[in-house]
PDB file of C-alpha atoms in Angstrom:
ATOM      1  CA  SER A   1      -1.058   9.045  -5.562  1.00  0.00           C
ATOM      2  CA  LYS A   2      -1.514   5.403  -5.958  1.00  0.00           C
ATOM      3  CA  SER A   3      -4.259   5.878  -8.704  1.00  0.00           C
ATOM      4  CA  TYR A   4      -1.370   7.470 -11.020  1.00  0.00           C
ATOM      5  CA  ASN A   5       1.440   5.186 -10.069  1.00  0.00           C
ATOM      6  CA  MET A   6       2.835   7.775  -7.737  1.00  0.00           C
ATOM      7  CA  ALA A   7       2.616   6.111  -4.580  1.00  0.00           C
ATOM      8  CA  GLY A   8       5.302   7.646  -2.033  1.00  0.00           C
ATOM      9  CA  TRP A   9       5.262  10.922  -3.886  1.00  0.00           C
ATOM     10  CA  ARG A  10       3.681  12.823  -1.347  1.00  0.00           C
ATOM     11  CA  ILE A  11       1.882  15.639  -2.588  1.00  0.00           C
ATOM     12  CA  GLY A  12      -0.777  17.543  -0.812  1.00  0.00           C
ATOM     13  CA  PHE A  13      -2.028  20.947   0.283  1.00  0.00           C
ATOM     14  CA  MET A  14      -3.883  22.313   3.231  1.00  0.00           C
ATOM     15  CA  VAL A  15      -6.777  24.866   3.457  1.00  0.00           C
ATOM     16  CA  GLY A  16      -8.310  26.198   6.681  1.00  0.00           C
ATOM     17  CA  ASN A  17      -7.662  28.466   9.654  1.00  0.00           C
ATOM     18  CA  PRO A  18      -4.747  30.830   8.571  1.00  0.00           C
ATOM     19  CA  GLU A  19      -3.121  30.335  12.202  1.00  0.00           C
ATOM     20  CA  LEU A  20      -3.270  26.491  12.011  1.00  0.00           C
ATOM     21  CA  VAL A  21      -1.927  26.650   8.367  1.00  0.00           C
ATOM     22  CA  ASN A  22       0.904  28.903   9.133  1.00  0.00           C
ATOM     23  CA  ALA A  23       1.736  26.639  12.189  1.00  0.00           C
ATOM     24  CA  LEU A  24       1.883  23.588  10.131  1.00  0.00           C
ATOM     25  CA  ALA A  25       3.986  25.282   7.285  1.00  0.00           C
ATOM     26  CA  ARG A  26       6.512  26.190  10.144  1.00  0.00           C
ATOM     27  CA  ILE A  27       6.566  22.667  11.476  1.00  0.00           C
ATOM     28  CA  LYS A  28       6.733  21.404   7.875  1.00  0.00           C
ATOM     29  CA  SER A  29       9.819  23.629   7.131  1.00  0.00           C
ATOM     30  CA  TYR A  30      11.736  21.986  10.167  1.00  0.00           C
ATOM     31  CA  HIS A  31      10.860  18.737   8.638  1.00  0.00           C
ATOM     32  CA  ASP A  32      11.878  19.026   4.635  1.00  0.00           C
ATOM     33  CA  TYR A  33      12.282  21.938   2.302  1.00  0.00           C
ATOM     34  CA  GLY A  34       9.085  21.397   0.321  1.00  0.00           C
ATOM     35  CA  THR A  35       7.955  19.146  -2.755  1.00  0.00           C
ATOM     36  CA  PHE A  36      10.431  19.125  -5.497  1.00  0.00           C
ATOM     37  CA  THR A  37       9.144  20.884  -8.361  1.00  0.00           C
ATOM     38  CA  PRO A  38       9.043  18.435 -10.991  1.00  0.00           C
ATOM     39  CA  LEU A  39       6.693  16.109  -8.457  1.00  0.00           C
ATOM     40  CA  GLN A  40       4.368  18.862  -8.539  1.00  0.00           C
ATOM     41  CA  VAL A  41       4.244  19.277 -12.106  1.00  0.00           C
ATOM     42  CA  ALA A  42       3.863  15.546 -12.487  1.00  0.00           C
ATOM     43  CA  ALA A  43       0.814  15.619  -9.972  1.00  0.00           C
ATOM     44  CA  ILE A  44      -1.127  18.365 -11.650  1.00  0.00           C
ATOM     45  CA  ALA A  45      -0.556  16.797 -15.077  1.00  0.00           C
ATOM     46  CA  ALA A  46      -1.898  13.674 -13.711  1.00  0.00           C
ATOM     47  CA  LEU A  47      -5.022  15.339 -11.977  1.00  0.00           C
ATOM     48  CA  GLU A  48      -5.603  17.309 -15.199  1.00  0.00           C
ATOM     49  CA  GLY A  49      -5.036  14.917 -18.010  1.00  0.00           C
ATOM     50  CA  ASP A  50      -6.947  11.956 -19.266  1.00  0.00           C
ATOM     51  CA  GLN A  51      -8.313   9.867 -16.445  1.00  0.00           C
ATOM     52  CA  GLN A  52      -8.404   6.527 -18.364  1.00  0.00           C
ATOM     53  CA  CYS A  53      -5.134   5.832 -16.784  1.00  0.00           C
ATOM     54  CA  VAL A  54      -6.783   5.474 -13.489  1.00  0.00           C
ATOM     55  CA  LYS A  55      -9.369   2.672 -14.962  1.00  0.00           C
ATOM     56  CA  ASP A  56      -6.572   1.193 -16.522  1.00  0.00           C
ATOM     57  CA  ILE A  57      -4.374   0.965 -13.333  1.00  0.00           C
ATOM     58  CA  ALA A  58      -7.229  -0.153 -11.079  1.00  0.00           C
ATOM     59  CA  GLU A  59      -7.682  -2.922 -13.595  1.00  0.00           C
ATOM     60  CA  GLN A  60      -4.360  -4.054 -13.465  1.00  0.00           C
ATOM     61  CA  TYR A  61      -4.616  -4.419  -9.820  1.00  0.00           C
ATOM     62  CA  ARG A  62      -7.762  -6.152  -9.665  1.00  0.00           C
ATOM     63  CA  GLN A  63      -6.252  -8.740 -12.022  1.00  0.00           C
ATOM     64  CA  ARG A  64      -2.991  -9.061  -9.617  1.00  0.00           C
ATOM     65  CA  ARG A  65      -5.283  -9.287  -6.691  1.00  0.00           C
ATOM     66  CA  ASN A  66      -7.284 -12.222  -8.467  1.00  0.00           C
ATOM     67  CA  VAL A  67      -4.366 -14.099  -9.442  1.00  0.00           C
ATOM     68  CA  LEU A  68      -2.837 -13.846  -5.909  1.00  0.00           C
ATOM     69  CA  VAL A  69      -6.224 -14.636  -4.128  1.00  0.00           C
ATOM     70  CA  LYS A  70      -6.686 -17.601  -6.268  1.00  0.00           C
ATOM     71  CA  GLY A  71      -3.298 -19.113  -5.839  1.00  0.00           C
ATOM     72  CA  LEU A  72      -3.511 -18.752  -2.229  1.00  0.00           C
ATOM     73  CA  HIS A  73      -6.831 -20.485  -2.087  1.00  0.00           C
ATOM     74  CA  GLU A  74      -5.685 -23.242  -3.857  1.00  0.00           C
ATOM     75  CA  LEU A  75      -2.840 -23.715  -1.421  1.00  0.00           C
ATOM     76  CA  GLY A  76      -5.519 -23.820   1.060  1.00  0.00           C
ATOM     77  CA  TRP A  77      -4.692 -20.186   2.531  1.00  0.00           C
ATOM     78  CA  MET A  78      -8.537 -18.932   2.636  1.00  0.00           C
ATOM     79  CA  VAL A  79      -7.820 -15.044   2.521  1.00  0.00           C
ATOM     80  CA  GLU A  80     -10.657 -12.338   1.922  1.00  0.00           C
ATOM     81  CA  ASN A  81     -10.707 -10.999  -1.459  1.00  0.00           C
ATOM     82  CA  PRO A  82     -10.426  -7.077  -0.878  1.00  0.00           C
ATOM     83  CA  LYS A  83     -12.803  -4.884  -2.996  1.00  0.00           C
ATOM     84  CA  ALA A  84     -10.314  -2.411  -3.905  1.00  0.00           C
ATOM     85  CA  SER A  85      -6.606  -1.819  -2.895  1.00  0.00           C
ATOM     86  CA  MET A  86      -2.913  -2.461  -4.073  1.00  0.00           C
ATOM     87  CA  TYR A  87      -2.710  -4.615  -0.820  1.00  0.00           C
ATOM     88  CA  VAL A  88      -4.032  -7.956   0.178  1.00  0.00           C
ATOM     89  CA  TRP A  89      -4.406  -8.235   3.792  1.00  0.00           C
ATOM     90  CA  ALA A  90      -4.163 -11.778   4.998  1.00  0.00           C
ATOM     91  CA  LYS A  91      -4.741 -13.806   8.492  1.00  0.00           C
ATOM     92  CA  ILE A  92      -2.103 -15.935   9.242  1.00  0.00           C
ATOM     93  CA  PRO A  93      -3.220 -19.590   8.493  1.00  0.00           C
ATOM     94  CA  GLU A  94      -3.964 -21.031  12.116  1.00  0.00           C
ATOM     95  CA  GLN A  95      -0.940 -23.490  12.125  1.00  0.00           C
ATOM     96  CA  TYR A  96       1.362 -20.710  11.967  1.00  0.00           C
ATOM     97  CA  ALA A  97      -0.563 -17.986  14.040  1.00  0.00           C
ATOM     98  CA  ALA A  98       1.538 -18.599  17.291  1.00  0.00           C
ATOM     99  CA  MET A  99       4.511 -17.395  15.371  1.00  0.00           C
ATOM    100  CA  GLY A 100       3.386 -13.860  14.865  1.00  0.00           C
ATOM    101  CA  SER A 101       3.539 -11.742  11.675  1.00  0.00           C
ATOM    102  CA  LEU A 102       7.309 -11.144  11.888  1.00  0.00           C
ATOM    103  CA  GLU A 103       8.560 -14.543  12.238  1.00  0.00           C
ATOM    104  CA  PHE A 104       5.858 -15.631   9.921  1.00  0.00           C
ATOM    105  CA  ALA A 105       6.934 -13.168   7.347  1.00  0.00           C
ATOM    106  CA  LYS A 106      10.342 -14.270   7.620  1.00  0.00           C
ATOM    107  CA  LYS A 107       9.417 -17.950   7.215  1.00  0.00           C
ATOM    108  CA  LEU A 108       7.640 -17.058   3.607  1.00  0.00           C
ATOM    109  CA  LEU A 109      10.698 -15.261   2.660  1.00  0.00           C
ATOM    110  CA  LEU A 110      13.175 -17.862   3.530  1.00  0.00           C
ATOM    111  CA  ASP A 111      11.143 -20.789   2.498  1.00  0.00           C
ATOM    112  CA  ALA A 112       8.978 -19.559  -0.408  1.00  0.00           C
ATOM    113  CA  LYS A 113      10.918 -16.454  -1.506  1.00  0.00           C
ATOM    114  CA  VAL A 114       7.783 -14.289  -1.013  1.00  0.00           C
ATOM    115  CA  CYS A 115       8.170 -11.271   0.761  1.00  0.00           C
ATOM    116  CA  VAL A 116       5.135  -9.653   2.673  1.00  0.00           C
ATOM    117  CA  SER A 117       4.877  -6.978   5.403  1.00  0.00           C
ATOM    118  CA  PRO A 118       4.269  -8.212   8.964  1.00  0.00           C
ATOM    119  CA  GLY A 119       1.230  -6.815  10.313  1.00  0.00           C
ATOM    120  CA  ILE A 120       2.696  -6.006  13.668  1.00  0.00           C
ATOM    121  CA  GLY A 121       4.091  -3.007  11.441  1.00  0.00           C
ATOM    122  CA  PHE A 122       0.533  -1.644  11.400  1.00  0.00           C
ATOM    123  CA  GLY A 123       0.026  -1.928  15.173  1.00  0.00           C
ATOM    124  CA  GLU A 124      -0.346  -4.928  17.817  1.00  0.00           C
ATOM    125  CA  TYR A 125      -3.795  -5.969  16.559  1.00  0.00           C
ATOM    126  CA  GLY A 126      -2.061  -6.441  12.898  1.00  0.00           C
ATOM    127  CA  ASP A 127       0.076  -9.070  14.265  1.00  0.00           C
ATOM    128  CA  ASP A 128      -2.235 -11.995  13.220  1.00  0.00           C
ATOM    129  CA  HIS A 129      -2.041 -10.917   9.647  1.00  0.00           C
ATOM    130  CA  VAL A 130       0.639 -10.022   6.912  1.00  0.00           C
ATOM    131  CA  ARG A 131       0.075  -7.815   3.790  1.00  0.00           C
ATOM    132  CA  PHE A 132       0.978  -8.649   0.326  1.00  0.00           C
ATOM    133  CA  ALA A 133       1.657  -5.837  -2.090  1.00  0.00           C
ATOM    134  CA  LEU A 134       0.341  -6.345  -5.772  1.00  0.00           C
ATOM    135  CA  ILE A 135       3.186  -4.731  -7.214  1.00  0.00           C
ATOM    136  CA  GLU A 136       4.544  -7.886  -9.158  1.00  0.00           C
ATOM    137  CA  ASN A 137       2.821  -8.495 -12.685  1.00  0.00           C
ATOM    138  CA  GLN A 138       0.893 -11.555 -12.307  1.00  0.00           C
TER     139      GLN A 138
END
């Protein structure tokens, strides 16, 4: 979905053992009422249409990533440059590591007006990282 700027639009299908597919359909029916038809139509149009947009979107995220990583490096925060993603997963600088990701994320928000996702939200082993989303224009 992210390749078409449709992040969060949960579009999917399942193929397999009929008993398992039916069991999943039953569970899903208790969870929601299916995918909104216009979203399904949009997903089909995205998949069947001209795919140049996928390259354009990937290039846009690459440029955003480069600007963010370069800026962080200039500040002395030596984050890794991800090969592909709409996120930068950044290890918390050593001098702030004891804070943990939640408190460090709060500090970034209050002191620098930068919003990141605390790594703890992705599991205990993520607590020494924060995640930047590359959603803003450079």
